[in-house]
């Protein structure tokens, strides 16, 4: 006959509770993974339906995989987590937003980051776009002008293990000259002209994706050629928060 001491019973109860917690956590992980898959399918449909304007008919499999991998819910405030995999922008505090997943995917696709690239992002927000770039590029340098957001992004990116991202608090209009030139530059707030410092810090052969305009904004792709000249192509009308100046 077997006897259970009160200690053994207590240990058994703890073990059952711990197992239940693990099962709940893994179910929650499966839920967000499924939500993320649905989000990517929604992005696919939107990319296809806007192809005639944007020139992008489908996402590169690497970009698609990054969108399906990065946990967007970790980059939004707790009260918006249930909406994290909807295809819309969400508030992140300080009057700023995390960009719409479709726009993040489209801009990343247009940027075409390679695994060997060093990329500059202006407008870190809570760090979501930087995390996507972290998966696709060698090094990511990202600048945020609102200190509370810059700190939050740093914490988010470190906690989630995006170790190839360097964050800085400051005015991204000036770029990050100490680490220039960059192979690619992405700007996620809209200035009314392309900042000259960013063109100067783009490597010849590199490209910049940037929304430009005060009221009527256009998403633009700027290509810098070997001789230092640039060509700008307009992709689509967009709506971004304005680029703030220090
Ligand atoms: C659309 S939001 C963030 C988008 C973000 N990249 C994401 O992944 O969701 C744009 C961000 O640009 C920041 N910003 C505005 N002007 C800036 C500037 N001059 N330099 C750096 N960041 C700036 C805003 O504070 C805001 O957090």
GROMACS .gro file of C-alpha atoms and ligand atoms in nm:
model
  273
    1UNK     CA    1   0.000   0.000   0.000
    2UNK     CA    2   0.123   0.349  -0.083
    3UNK     CA    3   0.093   0.647   0.153
    4UNK     CA    4   0.096   1.010   0.045
    5UNK     CA    5   0.246   1.252   0.295
    6UNK     CA    6   0.099   1.607   0.303
    7UNK     CA    7   0.431   1.730   0.151
    8UNK     CA    8   0.402   1.485  -0.139
    9UNK     CA    9   0.041   1.591  -0.197
   10UNK     CA   10   0.143   1.957  -0.196
   11UNK     CA   11   0.424   1.887  -0.445
   12UNK     CA   12   0.177   1.703  -0.665
   13UNK     CA   13  -0.065   1.998  -0.662
   14UNK     CA   14   0.221   2.239  -0.752
   15UNK     CA   15   0.332   2.010  -1.036
   16UNK     CA   16  -0.025   1.998  -1.173
   17UNK     CA   17  -0.058   2.377  -1.152
   18UNK     CA   18   0.279   2.428  -1.326
   19UNK     CA   19   0.180   2.184  -1.604
   20UNK     CA   20  -0.155   2.364  -1.649
   21UNK     CA   21   0.030   2.696  -1.676
   22UNK     CA   22   0.270   2.554  -1.937
   23UNK     CA   23  -0.019   2.411  -2.139
   24UNK     CA   24  -0.205   2.748  -2.125
   25UNK     CA   25   0.113   2.935  -2.229
   26UNK     CA   26   0.176   2.702  -2.523
   27UNK     CA   27  -0.192   2.731  -2.631
   28UNK     CA   28  -0.157   3.111  -2.616
   29UNK     CA   29   0.158   3.085  -2.833
   30UNK     CA   30  -0.033   2.873  -3.086
   31UNK     CA   31  -0.315   3.132  -3.088
   32UNK     CA   32  -0.083   3.425  -3.166
   33UNK     CA   33   0.098   3.217  -3.432
   34UNK     CA   34  -0.240   3.145  -3.598
   35UNK     CA   35  -0.338   3.513  -3.569
   36UNK     CA   36  -0.007   3.608  -3.731
   37UNK     CA   37  -0.065   3.362  -4.018
   38UNK     CA   38  -0.407   3.521  -4.079
   39UNK     CA   39  -0.246   3.868  -4.071
   40UNK     CA   40   0.010   3.763  -4.334
   41UNK     CA   41  -0.269   3.621  -4.555
   42UNK     CA   42  -0.452   3.954  -4.525
   43UNK     CA   43  -0.132   4.137  -4.623
   44UNK     CA   44  -0.090   3.903  -4.924
   45UNK     CA   45  -0.441   3.991  -5.043
   46UNK     CA   46  -0.382   4.365  -4.995
   47UNK     CA   47  -0.044   4.351  -5.174
   48UNK     CA   48  -0.210   4.175  -5.469
   49UNK     CA   49  -0.503   4.420  -5.482
   50UNK     CA   50  -0.275   4.728  -5.476
   51UNK     CA   51  -0.014   4.586  -5.719
   52UNK     CA   52  -0.118   4.812  -6.008
   53UNK     CA   53  -0.034   5.121  -5.797
   54UNK     CA   54   0.263   4.998  -5.592
   55UNK     CA   55   0.426   4.776  -5.855
   56UNK     CA   56   0.459   4.502  -5.590
   57UNK     CA   57   0.256   4.195  -5.693
   58UNK     CA   58   0.368   3.965  -5.410
   59UNK     CA   59   0.601   3.965  -5.110
   60UNK     CA   60   0.945   3.810  -5.126
   61UNK     CA   61   0.931   3.484  -4.921
   62UNK     CA   62   1.194   3.625  -4.679
   63UNK     CA   63   0.983   3.934  -4.608
   64UNK     CA   64   0.671   3.717  -4.574
   65UNK     CA   65   0.852   3.486  -4.329
   66UNK     CA   66   0.972   3.782  -4.120
   67UNK     CA   67   0.616   3.920  -4.100
   68UNK     CA   68   0.500   3.574  -3.990
   69UNK     CA   69   0.771   3.544  -3.728
   70UNK     CA   70   0.802   3.875  -3.540
   71UNK     CA   71   0.560   3.892  -3.242
   72UNK     CA   72   0.380   4.223  -3.314
   73UNK     CA   73   0.175   4.184  -2.993
   74UNK     CA   74   0.498   4.241  -2.796
   75UNK     CA   75   0.531   4.590  -2.952
   76UNK     CA   76   0.186   4.725  -2.859
   77UNK     CA   77   0.057   4.836  -2.518
   78UNK     CA   78  -0.121   4.562  -2.317
   79UNK     CA   79  -0.466   4.711  -2.379
   80UNK     CA   80  -0.421   4.672  -2.758
   81UNK     CA   81  -0.272   4.322  -2.761
   82UNK     CA   82  -0.594   4.157  -2.875
   83UNK     CA   83  -0.590   4.388  -3.182
   84UNK     CA   84  -0.218   4.336  -3.257
   85UNK     CA   85  -0.279   4.108  -3.557
   86UNK     CA   86  -0.547   4.318  -3.720
   87UNK     CA   87  -0.415   4.495  -4.027
   88UNK     CA   88  -0.421   4.846  -3.884
   89UNK     CA   89  -0.204   5.101  -3.702
   90UNK     CA   90  -0.242   5.115  -3.321
   91UNK     CA   91  -0.156   5.376  -3.056
   92UNK     CA   92   0.177   5.320  -2.875
   93UNK     CA   93   0.157   5.626  -2.648
   94UNK     CA   94   0.301   5.979  -2.676
   95UNK     CA   95   0.052   6.048  -2.958
   96UNK     CA   96   0.239   5.804  -3.188
   97UNK     CA   97   0.144   5.479  -3.360
   98UNK     CA   98   0.282   5.141  -3.463
   99UNK     CA   99   0.250   5.129  -3.843
  100UNK     CA  100  -0.008   4.921  -4.027
  101UNK     CA  101   0.135   4.570  -4.096
  102UNK     CA  102   0.061   4.603  -4.471
  103UNK     CA  103   0.267   4.926  -4.486
  104UNK     CA  104   0.552   4.765  -4.288
  105UNK     CA  105   0.551   4.471  -4.531
  106UNK     CA  106   0.530   4.694  -4.841
  107UNK     CA  107   0.810   4.927  -4.727
  108UNK     CA  108   1.030   4.630  -4.633
  109UNK     CA  109   0.965   4.473  -4.973
  110UNK     CA  110   1.057   4.799  -5.149
  111UNK     CA  111   1.371   4.831  -4.935
  112UNK     CA  112   1.488   4.480  -5.035
  113UNK     CA  113   1.724   4.439  -4.737
  114UNK     CA  114   1.994   4.175  -4.785
  115UNK     CA  115   2.154   3.965  -4.511
  116UNK     CA  116   2.478   4.158  -4.560
  117UNK     CA  117   2.316   4.505  -4.536
  118UNK     CA  118   2.350   4.774  -4.272
  119UNK     CA  119   2.017   4.953  -4.252
  120UNK     CA  120   1.918   5.287  -4.098
  121UNK     CA  121   1.562   5.342  -3.976
  122UNK     CA  122   1.429   5.687  -3.882
  123UNK     CA  123   1.127   5.666  -3.648
  124UNK     CA  124   1.171   5.361  -3.422
  125UNK     CA  125   0.833   5.390  -3.248
  126UNK     CA  126   0.803   5.079  -3.031
  127UNK     CA  127   1.057   4.887  -3.243
  128UNK     CA  128   0.840   4.663  -3.464
  129UNK     CA  129   0.982   4.762  -3.806
  130UNK     CA  130   1.336   4.743  -3.657
  131UNK     CA  131   1.263   4.384  -3.545
  132UNK     CA  132   1.146   4.290  -3.897
  133UNK     CA  133   1.466   4.444  -4.042
  134UNK     CA  134   1.675   4.269  -3.776
  135UNK     CA  135   1.565   3.933  -3.920
  136UNK     CA  136   1.650   4.037  -4.278
  137UNK     CA  137   1.966   4.248  -4.251
  138UNK     CA  138   2.308   4.232  -4.087
  139UNK     CA  139   2.282   4.541  -3.867
  140UNK     CA  140   1.999   4.784  -3.798
  141UNK     CA  141   2.049   5.137  -3.667
  142UNK     CA  142   1.726   5.304  -3.556
  143UNK     CA  143   1.660   5.657  -3.429
  144UNK     CA  144   1.358   5.781  -3.234
  145UNK     CA  145   1.301   6.144  -3.134
  146UNK     CA  146   1.056   6.080  -2.845
  147UNK     CA  147   1.270   5.962  -2.550
  148UNK     CA  148   0.997   5.752  -2.383
  149UNK     CA  149   0.941   5.560  -2.709
  150UNK     CA  150   1.312   5.522  -2.778
  151UNK     CA  151   1.359   5.367  -2.432
  152UNK     CA  152   1.057   5.140  -2.471
  153UNK     CA  153   1.182   5.020  -2.811
  154UNK     CA  154   1.526   4.945  -2.666
  155UNK     CA  155   1.371   4.738  -2.386
  156UNK     CA  156   1.140   4.553  -2.631
  157UNK     CA  157   1.419   4.471  -2.876
  158UNK     CA  158   1.663   4.357  -2.606
  159UNK     CA  159   1.403   4.146  -2.424
  160UNK     CA  160   1.307   3.970  -2.747
  161UNK     CA  161   1.669   3.904  -2.847
  162UNK     CA  162   1.706   4.131  -3.154
  163UNK     CA  163   2.074   4.178  -3.078
  164UNK     CA  164   2.180   4.328  -3.414
  165UNK     CA  165   1.971   4.643  -3.359
  166UNK     CA  166   2.124   4.963  -3.219
  167UNK     CA  167   1.885   5.227  -3.093
  168UNK     CA  168   1.941   5.598  -3.047
  169UNK     CA  169   1.729   5.884  -2.916
  170UNK     CA  170   1.757   6.195  -3.133
  171UNK     CA  171   1.651   6.372  -3.450
  172UNK     CA  172   1.665   6.127  -3.739
  173UNK     CA  173   1.657   6.417  -3.990
  174UNK     CA  174   2.034   6.431  -3.931
  175UNK     CA  175   2.079   6.056  -3.980
  176UNK     CA  176   2.352   5.873  -3.784
  177UNK     CA  177   2.678   5.996  -3.947
  178UNK     CA  178   2.905   5.794  -3.716
  179UNK     CA  179   2.775   5.471  -3.872
  180UNK     CA  180   2.727   5.589  -4.232
  181UNK     CA  181   2.722   5.491  -4.511
  182UNK     CA  182   2.413   5.269  -4.498
  183UNK     CA  183   2.312   5.017  -4.765
  184UNK     CA  184   1.947   5.105  -4.714
  185UNK     CA  185   1.747   5.372  -4.529
  186UNK     CA  186   1.381   5.357  -4.426
  187UNK     CA  187   1.194   5.656  -4.286
  188UNK     CA  188   0.864   5.594  -4.103
  189UNK     CA  189   0.757   5.954  -4.036
  190UNK     CA  190   0.693   6.207  -4.314
  191UNK     CA  191   0.918   6.510  -4.377
  192UNK     CA  192   0.813   6.765  -4.641
  193UNK     CA  193   1.134   6.698  -4.837
  194UNK     CA  194   1.396   6.423  -4.845
  195UNK     CA  195   1.653   6.514  -4.575
  196UNK     CA  196   1.988   6.591  -4.750
  197UNK     CA  197   2.183   6.425  -4.465
  198UNK     CA  198   2.006   6.096  -4.536
  199UNK     CA  199   2.095   6.113  -4.907
  200UNK     CA  200   2.456   6.185  -4.809
  201UNK     CA  201   2.460   5.885  -4.571
  202UNK     CA  202   2.320   5.643  -4.831
  203UNK     CA  203   2.585   5.427  -4.998
  204UNK     CA  204   2.604   5.458  -5.379
  205UNK     CA  205   2.398   5.165  -5.506
  206UNK     CA  206   2.172   5.190  -5.200
  207UNK     CA  207   1.803   5.278  -5.170
  208UNK     CA  208   1.584   5.482  -4.940
  209UNK     CA  209   1.210   5.435  -4.876
  210UNK     CA  210   1.047   5.750  -4.745
  211UNK     CA  211   0.702   5.908  -4.720
  212UNK     CA  212   0.722   6.274  -4.831
  213UNK     CA  213   0.469   6.554  -4.795
  214UNK     CA  214   0.292   6.766  -4.539
  215UNK     CA  215  -0.073   6.692  -4.619
  216UNK     CA  216  -0.075   6.485  -4.937
  217UNK     CA  217   0.204   6.240  -4.877
  218UNK     CA  218   0.360   6.004  -5.130
  219UNK     CA  219   0.568   5.698  -5.053
  220UNK     CA  220   0.891   5.729  -5.250
  221UNK     CA  221   1.180   5.504  -5.344
  222UNK     CA  222   1.506   5.693  -5.387
  223UNK     CA  223   1.789   5.509  -5.560
  224UNK     CA  224   2.145   5.640  -5.528
  225UNK     CA  225   2.364   5.557  -5.826
  226UNK     CA  226   2.738   5.484  -5.839
  227UNK     CA  227   2.814   5.845  -5.945
  228UNK     CA  228   2.619   5.983  -5.645
  229UNK     CA  229   2.317   6.101  -5.848
  230UNK     CA  230   1.970   5.994  -5.737
  231UNK     CA  231   1.647   5.884  -5.902
  232UNK     CA  232   1.316   5.908  -5.718
  233UNK     CA  233   1.008   5.697  -5.796
  234UNK     CA  234   0.665   5.760  -5.645
  235UNK     CA  235   0.495   5.443  -5.522
  236UNK     CA  236   0.160   5.530  -5.363
  237UNK     CA  237  -0.026   5.790  -5.158
  238UNK     CA  238   0.020   5.724  -4.784
  239UNK     CA  239  -0.056   5.881  -4.446
  240UNK     CA  240   0.224   5.893  -4.187
  241UNK     CA  241   0.277   6.101  -3.872
  242UNK     CA  242   0.492   6.406  -3.956
  243UNK     CA  243   0.867   6.396  -3.907
  244UNK     CA  244   0.926   6.613  -3.599
  245UNK     CA  245   1.229   6.845  -3.594
  246UNK     CA  246   1.439   6.907  -3.282
  247LIG     C1  247   0.462   5.568  -3.752
  247LIG     S1  248   0.555   5.590  -3.608
  247LIG     C2  249   0.652   5.447  -3.579
  247LIG     C3  250   0.664   5.344  -3.680
  247LIG     C4  251   0.759   5.235  -3.639
  247LIG     N1  252   0.872   5.232  -3.727
  247LIG     C5  253   0.694   5.098  -3.632
  247LIG     O1  254   0.762   5.000  -3.648
  247LIG     O2  255   0.573   5.090  -3.606
  247LIG     C6  256   0.679   5.709  -3.650
  247LIG     C7  257   0.775   5.741  -3.541
  247LIG     O3  258   0.866   5.842  -3.589
  247LIG     C8  259   0.907   5.919  -3.478
  247LIG     N2  260   0.968   6.042  -3.528
  247LIG     C9  261   0.908   6.156  -3.573
  247LIG     N3  262   0.999   6.248  -3.610
  247LIG    C10  263   1.121   6.191  -3.588
  247LIG    C11  264   1.256   6.237  -3.606
  247LIG     N4  265   1.286   6.359  -3.653
  247LIG     N5  266   1.356   6.151  -3.574
  247LIG    C12  267   1.330   6.026  -3.525
  247LIG     N6  268   1.205   5.981  -3.505
  247LIG    C13  269   1.102   6.060  -3.536
  247LIG    C14  270   0.777   5.938  -3.401
  247LIG     O4  271   0.798   5.978  -3.269
  247LIG    C15  272   0.714   5.799  -3.414
  247LIG     O5  273   0.749   5.717  -3.305
   0.00000   0.00000   0.00000
